[in-house]
């Protein structure tokens, strides 16, 4: 696994995914403050927030493993670990720190496209996690809102809605839970189409890993070549400055020798 520089490569595809999920988590936690704790919607939001926390923990642990300095990474990201503890919703507001950090990097960075282009697998993986979270959130919430109060429906609780959306995204289709209203079926069609596309992305990612085992090595060599080009450019600038300094010193020496009176 490629080792990353905590400062130079902090703005990578997974951090952009964390930005969107952090904002989503903040919205969900804020919404739970106005919901009845015994309502199905509240349970769905808590389950989705727990799922997002698991994604955060996976991302943080992977970045910790890849970082050059584990102590420096923990020093800068300890609030993110605390904010990712499930079932303690008030801690989620610490995610504001990560949101502000990534926004600051977005404003100051000129290498966003370079990062996404040169980390295509990580970009694909971040997109998969992001789309999966969006599908689960929208699918479970909308199907429960549409079907929850229909007497002949079989999706009445948060657990039913979450189980249905996972089964529908995976296109398994057990048939134990299904929508009975027209709007619910339209939602199911959208979830199925998005689920097929999502698993197509997963298949493409796995295929690229199997068919191109030298991908990470090529990226590392490309990064090394870029660093060498930057070092050579810096050396050329330094040599040019030294040449100008040497020219000035020679000129000063000549002026001094010219202005010195001759001794008889």
PDB file of C-alpha atoms in Angstrom, residues 10 13 20 24 29-30 35 40 64 75 98 101 106 127 133 160-162 164 170 173 178 183 193 238 245 259:
ATOM      1  CA  UNK A  10      -4.141  15.308   2.804  1.00  0.00           C
ATOM      2  CA  UNK A  13     -10.284  11.369  -2.961  1.00  0.00           C
ATOM      3  CA  UNK A  20     -19.596  15.146   1.774  1.00  0.00           C
ATOM      4  CA  UNK A  24     -24.520  14.543   5.529  1.00  0.00           C
ATOM      5  CA  UNK A  29     -27.724  14.501  13.565  1.00  0.00           C
ATOM      6  CA  UNK A  30     -29.305  17.953  13.477  1.00  0.00           C
ATOM      7  CA  UNK A  35     -37.615  13.936  15.902  1.00  0.00           C
ATOM      8  CA  UNK A  40     -39.147   5.038  12.636  1.00  0.00           C
ATOM      9  CA  UNK A  64      -3.189   6.104   9.695  1.00  0.00           C
ATOM     10  CA  UNK A  75      -2.062  14.692  16.562  1.00  0.00           C
ATOM     11  CA  UNK A  98     -12.859  18.312   9.266  1.00  0.00           C
ATOM     12  CA  UNK A 101     -10.095  21.742   7.059  1.00  0.00           C
ATOM     13  CA  UNK A 106      -9.949  23.003  -1.535  1.00  0.00           C
ATOM     14  CA  UNK A 127     -17.477   7.271  -5.137  1.00  0.00           C
ATOM     15  CA  UNK A 133     -24.578   6.038   1.599  1.00  0.00           C
ATOM     16  CA  UNK A 160     -37.992  -3.201   7.326  1.00  0.00           C
ATOM     17  CA  UNK A 161     -36.985  -0.157   5.269  1.00  0.00           C
ATOM     18  CA  UNK A 162     -33.245  -0.671   5.779  1.00  0.00           C
ATOM     19  CA  UNK A 164     -35.501  -3.646   1.870  1.00  0.00           C
ATOM     20  CA  UNK A 170     -27.875  -5.649  -4.235  1.00  0.00           C
ATOM     21  CA  UNK A 173     -34.818  -9.518  -4.391  1.00  0.00           C
ATOM     22  CA  UNK A 178     -41.771  -5.007  -1.401  1.00  0.00           C
ATOM     23  CA  UNK A 183     -44.738   5.838  -5.894  1.00  0.00           C
ATOM     24  CA  UNK A 193     -30.998   0.947 -11.555  1.00  0.00           C
ATOM     25  CA  UNK A 238      19.461  28.099  -7.099  1.00  0.00           C
ATOM     26  CA  UNK A 245      25.446  36.674  -6.830  1.00  0.00           C
ATOM     27  CA  UNK A 259      38.336  53.286  -6.696  1.00  0.00           C
TER      28      UNK A 259
END
